[in-house]
XYZ file of C-alpha atoms in Angstrom:
386
model
C 112.628 117.886 132.263
C 114.775 120.748 130.999
C 115.155 121.564 127.310
C 118.433 123.073 126.112
C 118.037 124.957 122.828
C 121.470 124.180 121.379
C 119.956 122.884 118.100
C 122.872 120.609 117.313
C 125.673 122.998 118.300
C 128.434 120.710 119.540
C 130.881 120.437 121.915
C 129.310 117.162 123.036
C 127.907 114.111 121.302
C 124.394 114.735 119.953
C 122.206 112.184 118.213
C 119.193 112.844 116.000
C 115.961 111.815 117.762
C 114.781 110.207 114.493
C 117.537 107.625 114.954
C 115.879 106.542 118.198
C 112.187 106.439 117.328
C 111.898 106.578 113.522
C 108.418 107.587 112.358
C 107.500 108.712 115.903
C 110.042 111.547 115.747
C 107.789 114.600 116.375
C 109.688 116.713 113.841
C 108.714 114.492 110.897
C 105.464 112.900 112.093
C 102.686 113.670 109.595
C 99.077 113.680 110.798
C 97.058 111.180 108.698
C 95.920 112.931 105.527
C 93.551 110.365 104.059
C 91.792 112.673 101.609
C 95.109 113.818 100.156
C 96.425 110.279 99.831
C 93.164 109.109 98.258
C 93.236 111.973 95.745
C 96.886 111.320 94.841
C 96.599 107.539 94.569
C 93.228 107.428 92.818
C 93.719 110.271 90.307
C 92.652 109.032 86.861
C 95.205 108.888 84.060
C 94.390 111.549 81.441
C 96.575 109.681 78.905
C 98.214 112.792 77.442
C 101.927 112.319 76.617
C 104.304 114.120 79.018
C 101.539 114.670 81.572
C 101.029 112.437 84.587
C 97.564 111.899 85.919
C 95.891 115.293 86.453
C 99.036 117.377 86.146
C 98.608 120.738 84.409
C 102.300 121.134 83.483
C 104.681 119.181 81.283
C 108.342 118.367 81.899
C 109.411 121.620 80.167
C 107.641 123.687 82.823
C 104.831 124.852 80.548
C 101.400 125.063 82.171
C 98.255 124.464 80.124
C 94.552 124.403 80.857
C 93.107 120.922 80.518
C 89.474 120.371 79.660
C 87.609 117.094 79.555
C 84.414 116.394 77.690
C 81.666 113.808 77.515
C 78.387 113.337 75.720
C 75.313 113.453 77.888
C 73.893 109.942 77.987
C 70.405 109.318 76.647
C 67.434 108.387 78.812
C 64.359 106.290 78.251
C 62.267 109.437 77.737
C 64.021 109.964 74.385
C 63.187 106.468 73.110
C 60.354 105.946 70.594
C 58.440 102.703 70.734
C 57.008 102.983 67.188
C 58.789 103.348 63.878
C 58.950 106.956 62.626
C 61.027 107.699 59.531
C 60.377 111.470 59.693
C 61.800 112.200 63.106
C 65.164 113.984 63.225
C 65.829 112.986 66.805
C 67.953 115.185 69.029
C 71.527 116.428 68.823
C 73.550 114.747 71.608
C 74.749 117.380 74.076
C 78.510 117.556 74.479
C 79.591 118.849 77.887
C 83.030 120.257 78.661
C 84.646 120.912 82.026
C 87.932 122.608 82.988
C 90.436 121.201 85.468
C 91.531 123.936 87.864
C 94.185 124.237 90.563
C 93.128 127.312 92.580
C 94.839 126.380 95.851
C 98.323 127.396 96.979
C 100.238 126.723 100.195
C 103.784 127.549 101.259
C 105.977 127.430 104.342
C 109.392 129.060 104.878
C 112.309 128.841 107.274
C 115.689 130.529 107.688
C 119.089 129.124 108.596
C 121.986 131.548 109.266
C 125.474 130.415 108.290
C 126.893 131.335 111.689
C 124.631 128.646 113.158
C 125.869 126.108 110.639
C 129.512 126.832 111.334
C 128.978 125.676 114.934
C 126.883 122.598 114.069
C 128.217 119.066 114.055
C 130.226 118.070 110.996
C 127.356 115.946 109.678
C 125.099 119.014 109.430
C 127.099 120.548 106.585
C 127.781 117.331 104.693
C 126.349 117.417 101.189
C 123.842 114.859 99.996
C 122.018 114.442 96.686
C 118.249 114.928 96.798
C 115.982 113.934 93.933
C 115.165 117.044 91.888
C 117.528 119.471 93.649
C 119.803 121.661 91.495
C 122.846 120.648 93.522
C 123.573 118.549 96.630
C 122.013 120.014 99.783
C 123.498 120.257 103.240
C 122.263 117.574 105.608
C 120.737 120.191 107.895
C 118.637 121.627 105.044
C 117.194 118.201 104.340
C 116.281 117.676 107.996
C 114.730 121.145 108.244
C 112.711 120.596 105.068
C 111.360 117.341 106.496
C 110.379 119.122 109.715
C 108.333 121.692 107.770
C 106.441 119.226 105.578
C 103.865 118.149 108.260
C 102.358 121.646 108.446
C 102.234 121.963 104.681
C 100.566 118.556 104.276
C 98.071 119.502 106.990
C 97.022 122.626 105.063
C 96.756 120.848 101.699
C 94.679 118.040 103.186
C 92.470 120.569 104.990
C 91.762 122.309 101.676
C 90.930 119.045 99.927
C 88.602 117.826 102.690
C 86.718 121.112 102.634
C 86.524 121.130 98.821
C 84.685 117.801 98.588
C 81.223 117.920 97.045
C 78.810 115.041 97.593
C 76.320 114.242 94.858
C 72.809 112.898 95.013
C 72.153 109.346 96.164
C 69.426 107.620 94.112
C 68.109 106.190 97.370
C 66.178 108.547 99.677
C 67.790 109.657 102.913
C 66.859 107.465 105.867
C 66.324 109.982 108.638
C 69.295 112.260 108.046
C 69.699 115.602 106.326
C 71.268 116.484 102.972
C 70.533 113.060 101.493
C 73.029 111.363 103.818
C 72.363 107.651 104.163
C 72.825 105.773 107.453
C 74.749 102.499 107.536
C 74.688 100.443 110.727
C 77.456 97.974 111.528
C 75.702 95.511 113.808
C 77.199 94.836 117.240
C 75.583 91.394 117.342
C 77.966 88.839 115.817
C 75.084 86.356 115.467
C 73.282 88.568 112.960
C 74.280 88.524 109.304
C 71.950 91.181 107.904
C 72.482 91.857 104.202
C 70.723 95.220 104.563
C 73.397 96.584 106.922
C 77.104 97.282 107.108
C 79.531 97.066 104.221
C 77.141 94.731 102.392
C 74.703 97.658 102.282
C 77.433 100.044 101.086
C 78.447 97.767 98.226
C 74.840 97.122 97.252
C 73.962 100.824 97.224
C 77.104 101.571 95.230
C 75.764 99.323 92.476
C 72.352 101.009 92.614
C 74.155 104.340 92.131
C 76.166 102.791 89.265
C 79.525 103.218 91.000
C 81.624 100.642 89.194
C 85.081 99.326 90.013
C 86.754 99.315 93.420
C 85.508 101.961 95.825
C 87.602 104.473 97.763
C 86.326 105.422 101.212
C 87.587 108.256 103.405
C 86.361 109.162 106.854
C 86.726 108.752 110.590
C 85.313 107.291 113.759
C 83.395 104.042 113.715
C 84.298 103.021 110.183
C 87.965 103.631 110.958
C 87.669 101.345 113.991
C 85.778 98.758 111.963
C 88.448 98.770 109.245
C 91.237 98.340 111.791
C 89.481 95.372 113.393
C 88.652 93.817 110.045
C 92.257 94.170 108.859
C 93.460 92.523 112.059
C 91.097 89.583 111.620
C 89.077 90.456 114.718
C 85.828 90.315 112.748
C 85.359 86.685 111.852
C 82.886 83.878 112.318
C 80.118 84.687 114.773
C 78.234 82.178 116.889
C 75.917 81.638 113.945
C 78.823 80.115 112.034
C 78.629 82.840 109.382
C 81.809 84.655 108.477
C 81.075 88.338 109.040
C 84.485 89.546 107.870
C 84.473 91.796 104.829
C 86.560 91.361 101.709
C 88.597 94.558 101.765
C 89.465 94.021 98.093
C 86.091 95.637 97.328
C 87.227 98.987 98.723
C 90.160 100.897 100.163
C 89.713 102.947 103.311
C 91.650 106.165 104.013
C 91.502 107.523 107.550
C 91.413 111.306 107.856
C 90.737 112.978 111.241
C 89.866 116.276 109.536
C 86.674 114.733 108.187
C 85.337 114.595 111.773
C 85.054 118.381 111.907
C 81.516 119.716 111.833
C 82.639 122.493 109.498
C 83.761 120.008 106.832
C 81.370 118.442 104.282
C 81.684 115.253 106.355
C 81.155 115.094 110.142
C 81.699 112.804 113.122
C 81.402 109.108 112.153
C 80.871 110.108 108.516
C 82.476 108.590 105.445
C 82.652 109.550 101.800
C 82.406 106.785 99.199
C 83.990 107.553 95.812
C 83.768 105.636 92.565
C 86.825 104.903 90.490
C 87.895 107.954 88.449
C 85.481 110.364 90.146
C 88.081 112.119 92.325
C 91.729 113.092 91.988
C 94.519 115.513 92.830
C 95.082 118.312 90.300
C 98.808 118.980 90.393
C 100.924 121.891 89.164
C 104.706 121.526 89.332
C 105.945 125.084 88.910
C 109.716 124.752 89.274
C 110.541 122.253 86.537
C 111.977 122.597 83.033
C 113.181 126.103 82.238
C 112.056 127.320 85.688
C 114.505 125.005 87.437
C 117.340 127.423 88.261
C 120.732 127.453 89.948
C 122.164 130.957 90.283
C 124.236 130.109 93.326
C 122.560 132.522 95.743
C 119.144 131.654 94.275
C 118.056 128.113 93.530
C 114.670 126.851 92.364
C 113.872 123.151 92.008
C 111.535 120.369 93.059
C 111.992 117.564 95.541
C 109.884 114.471 96.148
C 108.767 114.055 99.761
C 106.430 111.722 101.676
C 102.875 112.796 102.456
C 102.426 110.125 105.110
C 104.662 108.553 107.765
C 102.396 106.041 109.486
C 102.225 103.523 106.633
C 104.788 100.985 105.542
C 104.368 102.176 101.950
C 104.219 105.981 102.174
C 102.835 107.940 99.247
C 105.004 110.753 97.905
C 104.492 114.025 96.077
C 106.700 116.646 94.411
C 107.063 120.057 96.080
C 108.506 123.315 94.741
C 111.535 124.613 96.660
C 113.189 128.050 96.465
C 116.411 128.896 98.311
C 117.618 132.506 98.650
C 120.924 133.518 100.185
C 121.203 136.885 101.953
C 124.844 138.001 102.468
C 123.788 140.752 104.883
C 121.598 140.812 107.957
C 117.902 139.954 107.573
C 114.866 139.747 109.832
C 113.009 136.557 110.736
C 110.031 135.880 112.994
C 110.444 132.750 115.181
C 107.350 130.643 116.068
C 107.538 132.091 119.589
C 109.033 135.499 120.283
C 109.829 138.785 118.612
C 111.443 139.521 115.257
C 115.155 138.703 115.227
C 117.874 140.108 112.985
C 120.209 137.384 111.745
C 123.516 137.465 109.910
C 124.123 136.020 106.443
C 122.135 132.906 105.716
C 119.591 131.022 103.645
C 115.813 131.385 103.433
C 114.026 128.296 102.113
C 110.426 128.276 100.842
C 108.537 125.045 100.131
C 105.269 125.367 98.216
C 102.548 123.550 96.333
C 99.915 124.612 93.762
C 96.968 122.226 93.582
C 93.250 121.568 93.346
C 90.660 118.811 93.794
C 89.114 117.117 90.773
C 85.603 115.713 91.026
C 82.956 114.846 88.499
C 80.446 117.663 88.109
C 76.910 117.117 89.408
C 75.552 118.438 86.074
C 77.046 115.571 84.087
C 73.637 113.796 83.898
C 70.526 115.516 82.539
C 67.397 116.258 84.526
C 65.450 113.191 83.351
C 68.288 110.776 84.135
C 67.927 108.531 87.173
C 71.433 109.677 88.161
C 70.675 113.388 87.853
C 72.758 115.250 90.468
C 75.147 112.324 90.970
C 78.917 112.821 90.827
C 80.253 109.469 92.016
C 80.639 110.682 95.626
C 78.217 109.512 98.322
C 78.065 110.447 101.994
C 77.180 108.030 104.793
C 76.769 108.204 108.550
C 78.035 105.093 110.363
C 76.314 103.724 113.463
C 77.092 100.698 115.642
C 73.867 99.448 117.134
C 72.781 95.937 118.081
C 69.832 95.022 115.876
C 68.357 91.536 116.076
C 67.388 89.687 112.914
């Protein structure tokens, strides 16, 4: 099959592939980024006016450090079992932690005006985009959407590899690094309360993970969640309903967690308590930094971070557009540097970080010492008789 690189230059009728296949259009298809979506959706509300969730900037464009604090909880070792009027007790230790956004990612593309002048009429039609300084040409919007998948991939990669798993109060059962094993039984006749999601929920309570759980991972648990959502896991021959109430947790599939270089691994999942993980956001080009100088524009736009779901999550990205009236050099994905005539260079970027509870939040005598609300599990699928 031949490919003609006309890129929309008409003298014939040309239709956008997205019109044919929607979310399966390769130019806008976003690889599942479960860790990113989890962090965005589950970020706790810091309840500071003019700040949303874990955002380090306000609507004026000012960026501030945000610190959170907590008192170290007492333990039984500090309790006296006889009355003593002379004791002064201890001074409760107040711990403070700083939210940081050390990560940055950007992607750029160029579009010469002599290309645009030969495009179809629709390419240069103006359309309003949320956050943009002025209406953008249709072709800019399509190009921006085509560049988002790579940017999302990098951000999600950084988040996956920034995850830190805390201590599980239960000892490891044959694995390394305190990773617990959870087996989802192949035998539909067995309803073992010491296995599967029942085990996960039980161990979450032992680790004092309260509220609905968030789970991210790959492999067997992903397959289990798909089957459970489809109703394929139901009453076994024993008459017991083995389906799981998914209201107890939300699963986020992320293929990057399968990498052996990540803190996860093949068939691994991370289980997070409510409020223990979130996305630290910095919106740079808002307020007084939102500019429109004609040949230089700086603004934010809201774009999807997922395409496979019926209810895609979105996130704001910083966008800079620079117009060069003279020739400028660009490097295509394949080939040598090319010198182009007058045109626009567009840069899309994001400044961010991953929030997690610190493993030092409990003292050394606490049963939860080393815990941070994030537990790691290896999933197996073996037939084990009752």
